[in-house]
Short mmCIF file of C-alpha atoms in Angstrom, two decimals:
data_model
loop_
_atom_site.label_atom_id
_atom_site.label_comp_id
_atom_site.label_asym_id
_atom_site.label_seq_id
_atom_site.Cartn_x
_atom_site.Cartn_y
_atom_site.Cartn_z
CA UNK F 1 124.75 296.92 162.67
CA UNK F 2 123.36 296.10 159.24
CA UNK F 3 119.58 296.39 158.22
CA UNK F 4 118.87 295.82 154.20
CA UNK F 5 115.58 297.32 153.23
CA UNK F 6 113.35 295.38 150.59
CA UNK F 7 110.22 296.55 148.85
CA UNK F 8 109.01 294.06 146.33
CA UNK F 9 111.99 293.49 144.99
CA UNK F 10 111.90 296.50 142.90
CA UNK F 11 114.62 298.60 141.90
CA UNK F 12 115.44 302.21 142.67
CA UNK F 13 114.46 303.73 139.72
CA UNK F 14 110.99 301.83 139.53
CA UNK F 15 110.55 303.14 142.95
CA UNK F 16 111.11 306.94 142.16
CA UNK F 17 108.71 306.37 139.40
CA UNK F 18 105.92 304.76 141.23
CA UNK F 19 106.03 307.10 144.06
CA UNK F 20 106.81 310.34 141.99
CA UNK F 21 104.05 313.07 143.37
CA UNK F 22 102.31 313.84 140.58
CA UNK F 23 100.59 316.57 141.79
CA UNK F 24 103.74 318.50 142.09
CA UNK F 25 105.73 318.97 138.31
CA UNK F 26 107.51 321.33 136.64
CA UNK F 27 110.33 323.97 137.65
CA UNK F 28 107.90 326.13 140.10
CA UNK F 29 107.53 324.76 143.65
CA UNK F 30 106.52 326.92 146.62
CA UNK F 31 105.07 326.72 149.88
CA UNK F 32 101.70 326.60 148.45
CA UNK F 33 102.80 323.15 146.81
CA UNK F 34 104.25 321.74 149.91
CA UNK F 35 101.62 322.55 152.09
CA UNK F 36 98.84 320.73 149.90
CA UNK F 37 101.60 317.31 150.28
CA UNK F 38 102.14 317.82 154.12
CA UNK F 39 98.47 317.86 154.17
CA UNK F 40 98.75 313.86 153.02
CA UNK F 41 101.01 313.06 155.75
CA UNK F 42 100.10 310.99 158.75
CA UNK F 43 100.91 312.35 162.07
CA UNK F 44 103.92 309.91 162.41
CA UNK F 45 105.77 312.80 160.32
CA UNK F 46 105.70 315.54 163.01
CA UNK F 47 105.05 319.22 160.84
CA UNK F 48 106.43 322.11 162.92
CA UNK F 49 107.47 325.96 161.86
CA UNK F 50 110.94 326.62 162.89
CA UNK F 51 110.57 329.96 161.81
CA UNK F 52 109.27 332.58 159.24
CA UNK F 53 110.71 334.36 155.98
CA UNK F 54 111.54 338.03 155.45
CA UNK F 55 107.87 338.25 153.98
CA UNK F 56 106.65 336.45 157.42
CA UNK F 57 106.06 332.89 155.20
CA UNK F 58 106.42 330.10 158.01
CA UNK F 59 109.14 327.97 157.09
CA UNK F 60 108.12 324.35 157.97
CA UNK F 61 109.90 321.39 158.62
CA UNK F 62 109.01 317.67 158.88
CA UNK F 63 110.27 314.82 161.99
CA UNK F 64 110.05 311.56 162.56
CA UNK F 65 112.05 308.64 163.50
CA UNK F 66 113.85 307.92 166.79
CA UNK F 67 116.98 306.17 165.52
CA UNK F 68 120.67 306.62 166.54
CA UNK F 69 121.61 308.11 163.52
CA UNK F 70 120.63 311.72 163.02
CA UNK F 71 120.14 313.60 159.20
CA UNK F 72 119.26 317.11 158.83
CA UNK F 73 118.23 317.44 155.38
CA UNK F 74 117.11 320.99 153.79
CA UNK F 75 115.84 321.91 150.38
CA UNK F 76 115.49 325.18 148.25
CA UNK F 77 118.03 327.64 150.08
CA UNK F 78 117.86 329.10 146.53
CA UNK F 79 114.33 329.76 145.31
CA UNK F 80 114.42 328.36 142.17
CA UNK F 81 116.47 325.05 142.80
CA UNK F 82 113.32 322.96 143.25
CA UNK F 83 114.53 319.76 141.36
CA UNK F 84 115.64 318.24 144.78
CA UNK F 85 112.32 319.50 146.59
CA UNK F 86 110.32 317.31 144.26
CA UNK F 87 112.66 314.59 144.97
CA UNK F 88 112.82 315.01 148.41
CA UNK F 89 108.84 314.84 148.62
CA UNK F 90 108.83 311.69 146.47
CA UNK F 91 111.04 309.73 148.87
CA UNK F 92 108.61 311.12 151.89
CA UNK F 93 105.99 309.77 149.26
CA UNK F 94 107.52 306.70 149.27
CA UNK F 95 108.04 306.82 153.41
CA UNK F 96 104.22 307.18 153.97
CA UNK F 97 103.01 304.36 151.66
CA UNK F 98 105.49 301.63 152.91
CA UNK F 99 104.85 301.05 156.35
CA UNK F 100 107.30 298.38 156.99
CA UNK F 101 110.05 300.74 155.41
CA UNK F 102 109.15 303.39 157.61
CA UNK F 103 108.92 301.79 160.74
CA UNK F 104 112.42 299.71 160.34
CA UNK F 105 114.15 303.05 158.58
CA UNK F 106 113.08 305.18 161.77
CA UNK F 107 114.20 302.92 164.51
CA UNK F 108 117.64 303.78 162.45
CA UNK F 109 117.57 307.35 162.41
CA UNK F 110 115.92 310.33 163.42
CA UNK F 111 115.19 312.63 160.51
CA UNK F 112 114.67 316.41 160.61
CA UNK F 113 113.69 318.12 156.96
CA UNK F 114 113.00 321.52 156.12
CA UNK F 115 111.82 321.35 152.39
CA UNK F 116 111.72 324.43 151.66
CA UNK F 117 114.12 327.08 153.42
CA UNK F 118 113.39 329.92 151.20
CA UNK F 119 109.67 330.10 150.71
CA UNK F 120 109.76 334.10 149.68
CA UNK F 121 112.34 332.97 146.86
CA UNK F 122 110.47 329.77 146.01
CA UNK F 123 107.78 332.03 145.36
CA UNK F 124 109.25 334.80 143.24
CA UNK F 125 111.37 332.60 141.51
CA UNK F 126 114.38 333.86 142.77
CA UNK F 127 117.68 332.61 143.72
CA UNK F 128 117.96 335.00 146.74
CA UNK F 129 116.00 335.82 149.57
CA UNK F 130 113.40 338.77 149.71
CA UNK F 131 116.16 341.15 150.48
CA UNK F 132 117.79 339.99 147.49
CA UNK F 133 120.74 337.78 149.85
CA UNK F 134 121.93 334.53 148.41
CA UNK F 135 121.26 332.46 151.70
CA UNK F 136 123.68 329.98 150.92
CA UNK F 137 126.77 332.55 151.30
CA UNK F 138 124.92 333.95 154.62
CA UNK F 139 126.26 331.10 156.85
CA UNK F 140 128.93 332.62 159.03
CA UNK F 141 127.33 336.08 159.28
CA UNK F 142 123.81 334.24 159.52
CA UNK F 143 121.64 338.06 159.06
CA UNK F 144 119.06 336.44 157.53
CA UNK F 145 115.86 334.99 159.53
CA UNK F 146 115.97 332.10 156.96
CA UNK F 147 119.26 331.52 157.80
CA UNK F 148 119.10 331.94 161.49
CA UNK F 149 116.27 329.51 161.81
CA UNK F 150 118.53 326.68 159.60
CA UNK F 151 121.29 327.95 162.29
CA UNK F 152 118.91 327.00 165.32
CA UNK F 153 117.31 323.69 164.05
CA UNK F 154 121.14 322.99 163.58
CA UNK F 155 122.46 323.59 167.08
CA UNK F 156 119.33 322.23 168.78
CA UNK F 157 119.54 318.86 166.82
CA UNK F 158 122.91 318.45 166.59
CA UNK F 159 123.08 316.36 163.55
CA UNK F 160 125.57 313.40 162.23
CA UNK F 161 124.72 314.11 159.10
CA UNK F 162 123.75 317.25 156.50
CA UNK F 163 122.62 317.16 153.21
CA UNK F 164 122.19 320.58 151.76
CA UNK F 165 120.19 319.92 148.61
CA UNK F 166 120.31 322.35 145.24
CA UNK F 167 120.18 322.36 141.75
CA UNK F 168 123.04 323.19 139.35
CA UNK F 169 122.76 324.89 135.56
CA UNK F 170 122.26 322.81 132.31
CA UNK F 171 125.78 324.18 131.74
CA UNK F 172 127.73 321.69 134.23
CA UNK F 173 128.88 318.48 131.98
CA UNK F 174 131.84 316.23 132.50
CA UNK F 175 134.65 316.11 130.17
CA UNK F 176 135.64 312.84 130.22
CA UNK F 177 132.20 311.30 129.30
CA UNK F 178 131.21 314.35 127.58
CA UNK F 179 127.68 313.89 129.18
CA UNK F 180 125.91 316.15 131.24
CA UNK F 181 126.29 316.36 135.01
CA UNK F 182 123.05 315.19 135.82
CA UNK F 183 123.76 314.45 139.35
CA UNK F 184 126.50 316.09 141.51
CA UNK F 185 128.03 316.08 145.03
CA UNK F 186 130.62 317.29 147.15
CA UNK F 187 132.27 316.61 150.33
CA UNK F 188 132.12 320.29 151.48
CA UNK F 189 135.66 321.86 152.50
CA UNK F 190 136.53 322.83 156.25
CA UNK F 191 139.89 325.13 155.48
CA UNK F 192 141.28 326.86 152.30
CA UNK F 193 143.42 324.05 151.87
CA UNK F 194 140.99 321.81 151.48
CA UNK F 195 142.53 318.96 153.71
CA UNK F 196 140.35 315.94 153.90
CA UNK F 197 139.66 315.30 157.96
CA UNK F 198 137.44 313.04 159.41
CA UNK F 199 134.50 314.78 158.67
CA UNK F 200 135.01 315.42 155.37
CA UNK F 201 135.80 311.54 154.73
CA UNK F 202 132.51 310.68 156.68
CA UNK F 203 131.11 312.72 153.90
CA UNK F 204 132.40 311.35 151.13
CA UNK F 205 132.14 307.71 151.99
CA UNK F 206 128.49 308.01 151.67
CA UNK F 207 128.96 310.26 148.31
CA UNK F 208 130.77 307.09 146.53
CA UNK F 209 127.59 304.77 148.19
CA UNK F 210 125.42 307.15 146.61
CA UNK F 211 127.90 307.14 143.12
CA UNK F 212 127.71 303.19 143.28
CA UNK F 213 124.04 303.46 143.02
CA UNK F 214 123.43 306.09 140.28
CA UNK F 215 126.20 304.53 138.14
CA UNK F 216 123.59 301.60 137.48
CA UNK F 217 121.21 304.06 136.11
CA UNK F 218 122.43 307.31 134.80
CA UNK F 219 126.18 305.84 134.14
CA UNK F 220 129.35 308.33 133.19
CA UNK F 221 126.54 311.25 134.40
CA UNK F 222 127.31 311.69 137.77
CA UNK F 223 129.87 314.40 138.88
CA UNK F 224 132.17 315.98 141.88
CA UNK F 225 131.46 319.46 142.43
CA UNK F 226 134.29 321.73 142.88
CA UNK F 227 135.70 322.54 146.53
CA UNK F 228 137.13 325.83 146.97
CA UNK F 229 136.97 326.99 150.49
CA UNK F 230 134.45 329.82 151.18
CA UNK F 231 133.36 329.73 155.02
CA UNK F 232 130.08 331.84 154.16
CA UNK F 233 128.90 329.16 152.10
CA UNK F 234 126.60 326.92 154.39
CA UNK F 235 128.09 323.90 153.06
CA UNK F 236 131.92 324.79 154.22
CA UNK F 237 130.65 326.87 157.38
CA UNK F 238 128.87 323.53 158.69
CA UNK F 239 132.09 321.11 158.17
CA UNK F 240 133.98 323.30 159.93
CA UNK F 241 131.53 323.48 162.77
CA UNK F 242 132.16 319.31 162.57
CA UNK F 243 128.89 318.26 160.68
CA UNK F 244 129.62 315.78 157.69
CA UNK F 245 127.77 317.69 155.18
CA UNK F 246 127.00 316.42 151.72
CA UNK F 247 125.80 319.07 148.52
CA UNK F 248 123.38 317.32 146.41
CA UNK F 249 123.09 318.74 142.80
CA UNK F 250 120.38 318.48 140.39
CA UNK F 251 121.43 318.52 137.22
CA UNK F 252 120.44 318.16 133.44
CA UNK F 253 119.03 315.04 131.68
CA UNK F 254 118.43 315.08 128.12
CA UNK F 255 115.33 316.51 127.05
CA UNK F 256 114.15 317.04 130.81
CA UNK F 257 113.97 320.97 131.21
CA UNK F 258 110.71 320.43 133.34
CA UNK F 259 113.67 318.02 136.17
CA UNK F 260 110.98 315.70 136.33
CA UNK F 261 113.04 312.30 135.51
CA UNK F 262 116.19 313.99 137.58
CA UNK F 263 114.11 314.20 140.55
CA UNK F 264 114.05 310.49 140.24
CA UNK F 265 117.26 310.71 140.77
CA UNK F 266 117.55 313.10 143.46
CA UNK F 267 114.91 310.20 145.20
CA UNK F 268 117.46 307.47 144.05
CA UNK F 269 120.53 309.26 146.05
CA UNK F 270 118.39 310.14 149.34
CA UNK F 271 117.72 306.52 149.44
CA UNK F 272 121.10 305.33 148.63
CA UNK F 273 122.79 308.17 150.86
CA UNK F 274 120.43 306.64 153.83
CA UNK F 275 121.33 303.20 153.51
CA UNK F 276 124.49 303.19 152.89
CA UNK F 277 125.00 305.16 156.27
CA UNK F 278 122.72 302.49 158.43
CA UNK F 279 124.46 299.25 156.34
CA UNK F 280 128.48 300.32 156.33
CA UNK F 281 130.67 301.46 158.28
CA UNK F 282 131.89 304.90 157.52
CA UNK F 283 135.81 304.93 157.12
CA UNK F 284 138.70 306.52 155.26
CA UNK F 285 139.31 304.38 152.54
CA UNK F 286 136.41 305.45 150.54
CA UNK F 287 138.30 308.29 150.12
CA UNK F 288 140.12 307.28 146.69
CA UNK F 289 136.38 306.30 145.00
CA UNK F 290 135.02 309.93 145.95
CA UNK F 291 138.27 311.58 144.37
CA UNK F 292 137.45 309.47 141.25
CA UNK F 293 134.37 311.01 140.46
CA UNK F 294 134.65 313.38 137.41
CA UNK F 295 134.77 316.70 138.00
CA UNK F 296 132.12 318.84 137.14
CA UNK F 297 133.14 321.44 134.60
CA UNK F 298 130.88 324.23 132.85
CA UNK F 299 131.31 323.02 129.44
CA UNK F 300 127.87 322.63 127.94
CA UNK F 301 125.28 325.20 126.57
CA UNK F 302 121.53 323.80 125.23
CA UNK F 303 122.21 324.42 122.02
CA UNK F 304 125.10 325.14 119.69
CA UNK F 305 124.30 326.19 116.21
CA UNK F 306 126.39 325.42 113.43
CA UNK F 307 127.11 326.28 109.92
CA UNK F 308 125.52 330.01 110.28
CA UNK F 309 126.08 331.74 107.16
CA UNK F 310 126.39 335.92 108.29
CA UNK F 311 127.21 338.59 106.24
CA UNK F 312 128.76 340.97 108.62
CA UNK F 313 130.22 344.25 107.38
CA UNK F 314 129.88 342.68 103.76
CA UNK F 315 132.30 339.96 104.36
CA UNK F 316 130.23 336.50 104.33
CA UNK F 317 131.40 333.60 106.50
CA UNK F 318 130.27 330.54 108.57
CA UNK F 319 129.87 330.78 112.49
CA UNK F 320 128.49 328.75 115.30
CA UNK F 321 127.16 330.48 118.31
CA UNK F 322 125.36 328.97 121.66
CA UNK F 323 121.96 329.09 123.12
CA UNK F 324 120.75 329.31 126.29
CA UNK F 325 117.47 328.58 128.24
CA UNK F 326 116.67 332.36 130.10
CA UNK F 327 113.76 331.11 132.63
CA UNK F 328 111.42 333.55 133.39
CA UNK F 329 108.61 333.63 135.38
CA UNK F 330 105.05 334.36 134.22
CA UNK F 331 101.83 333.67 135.99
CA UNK F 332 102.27 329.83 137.91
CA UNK F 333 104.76 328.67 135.44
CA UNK F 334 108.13 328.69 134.25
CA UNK F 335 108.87 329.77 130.32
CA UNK F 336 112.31 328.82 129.04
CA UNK F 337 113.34 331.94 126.45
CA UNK F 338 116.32 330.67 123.88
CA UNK F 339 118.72 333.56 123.99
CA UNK F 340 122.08 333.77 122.45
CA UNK F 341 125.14 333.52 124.88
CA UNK F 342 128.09 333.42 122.78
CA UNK F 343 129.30 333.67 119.53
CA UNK F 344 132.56 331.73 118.48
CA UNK F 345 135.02 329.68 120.37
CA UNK F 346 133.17 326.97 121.12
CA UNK F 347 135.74 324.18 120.07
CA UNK F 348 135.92 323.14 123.74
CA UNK F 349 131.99 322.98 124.50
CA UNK F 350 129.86 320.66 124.10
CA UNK F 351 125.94 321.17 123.58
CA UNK F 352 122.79 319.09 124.76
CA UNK F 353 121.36 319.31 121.88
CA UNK F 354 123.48 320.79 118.25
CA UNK F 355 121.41 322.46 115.86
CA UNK F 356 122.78 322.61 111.92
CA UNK F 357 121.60 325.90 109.94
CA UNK F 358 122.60 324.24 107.17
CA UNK F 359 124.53 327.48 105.24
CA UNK F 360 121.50 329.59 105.61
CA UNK F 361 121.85 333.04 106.12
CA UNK F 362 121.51 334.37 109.69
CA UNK F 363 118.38 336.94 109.91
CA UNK F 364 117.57 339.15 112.83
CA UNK F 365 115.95 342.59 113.20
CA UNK F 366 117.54 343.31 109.60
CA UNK F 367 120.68 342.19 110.03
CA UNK F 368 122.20 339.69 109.49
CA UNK F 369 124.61 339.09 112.11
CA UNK F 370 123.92 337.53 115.70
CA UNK F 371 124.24 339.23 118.77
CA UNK F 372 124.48 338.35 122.35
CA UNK F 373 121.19 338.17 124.01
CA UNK F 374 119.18 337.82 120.30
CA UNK F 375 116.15 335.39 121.05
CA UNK F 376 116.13 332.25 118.72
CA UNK F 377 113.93 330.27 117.51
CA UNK F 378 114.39 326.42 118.41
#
């Protein structure tokens, strides 16, 4: 069965503009956030608590639709991923102000959506939990009560679809294009050999959908994460349960350190990842188009300086060293500290943005030399 969705003729990207959430922007989402959107919500979109954090946060999730098709979509496992969050609220934005779309998407599918998973993290601006576990290698072992109420919502709904949504560091780029990975996915792995089965290429037939539709706008930017097997990671754990699950990756776009043209993005590929599942049928021989997507490499810093002039142990010469954003929290927002990372052999990275000192003589806490972790001026 085939069903094309139309609104206005508009295209994706006007779409994620339009319906962008305004009132949520920047890098620091929590619970307090979502909870002022849910409030905008009509009833239609059911809001439960499937359970609470290690600091007793409810964790809540959002349902609606009655379709055939079923999509368990989560958001934040890491507390400070919340590119996709914003994203994901956008296209539930988008949801509650097109009633037409709504009502033909959710005699489709039936949607289950847990925003935010890690509300404790979300809030201290952490990638871990509040007892400092990374959630998203807690899958087989499942100790956490963040992960154990994923677990349950997982078992009880017994979806046909995941999509485990996250960000990913400016320093991901792709080599061919020499571009920044601004989007990534992945077809998570079931074994350590990384054989593709059935599941897997349910997966990644809707991954190339979703590539076919973020090639129009962010084109030679869109990347394949790696797959090495690890069965703690939720991603792997859940394929080889038997659930197609898909890793979205939020990425970097030039100039965008707030993610707040990627989560357009992130909006785009929910709403390509959706339709292509309701207006194809999934088979094998997408299989070739997903292994064509570049891979994602780390091969980019924020900055790269060049032609540094240093006068270390009396001998002058000319350097180039890379920057990098160190986000730290402070109050309600998120300040991005320039911080040296490395100094030399960079002739294999590339940088979002190359800065030329221009022969002038390195100064820093009287010396004149750089070291790691110096904070720079940009």
């Amino acid at each position: 069965m085939k069903y094309i969705y139309i609104c206005n003729m508009k295209d994706n990207l006007q779409l994620a503009t339009e319906y962008l959430y305004e009132s949520i922007q920047g890098r620091y989402v929590t619970a307090t956030h979502l909870d002022s959107f849910l409030e905008t919500l009509p009833s239609v979109f059911k809001i439960s608590t499937v359970g609470f954090s290690v600091k007793q946060q409810p964790i809540k999730a959002i349902q609606f639709g009655e379709g055939k098709v079923k999509i368990l979509i989560w958001s934040q496992m890491h507390g400070n991923e919340s590119t996709t969050t914003k994203g994901l609220i956008d296209y539930l934005n988008f949801l509650h102000h097109n009633e037409n779309e709504f009502e033909s998407l959710s005699k489709l599918v039936t949607f289950y959506i847990i925003p935010i998973l890690n509300p404790d993290g979300a809030a201290a601006y952490t990638r871990e939990n509040a007892n400092g576990v990374d959630l998203n290698r807690d899958a087989f072992e499942c100790t956490q009560p963040e992960s154990k109420a994923l677990r349950t919502v997982l078992e009880t709904f017994t979806p046909d679809y995941c999509f485990n949504l996250h960000d990913q560091r400016t320093i991901f780029g792709l080599l061919e294009s020499q571009k920044p990975a601004t989007m990534s996915f992945l077809t998570a792995s079931y074994n350590e050999a990384r054989i593709f089965n059935s599941v897997r290429e349910k997966a990644a037939a809707v991954i190339f959908g979703i590539n076919n539709e973020l090639q129009k706008y962010i084109p030679n930017q869109v990347g394949r994460f790696d797959d090495s097997f690890n069965i703690n990671c939720t991603g792997d754990y859940y394929t080889n349960r038997g659930y197609p699950t898909i890793l979205f990756e939020a990425g970097h776009y030039a100039n965008d350190y707030s993610r707040d043209e990627v989560r357009k993005f992130v909006f785009i590929a929910l709403k390509a990842a959706i339709s292509f599942i309701n207006e194809n049928d999934i088979v094998s021989n997408d299989l070739d188009n997903y292994l064509n997507i570049y891979q994602n490499n780390k091969c980019f810093y924020d900055f790269i300086f060049k032609n540094v002039r240093i006068n270390d142990n009396n001998v002058e010469k000319n350097i180039k060293f890379a920057v990098q954003y160190k986000e730290v929290l402070k109050g309600n927002r998120i300040e991005f500290i320039p911080e040296i990372i490395q100094i030399e052999n960079l002739d294999t990275f590339f940088a979002h943005q190359t800065i030329d000192f221009e022969n002038k003589l390195y100064e820093y806490e009287n010396r004149n030399f750089p070291k790691i972790g110096d904070i720079i001026k940009v």
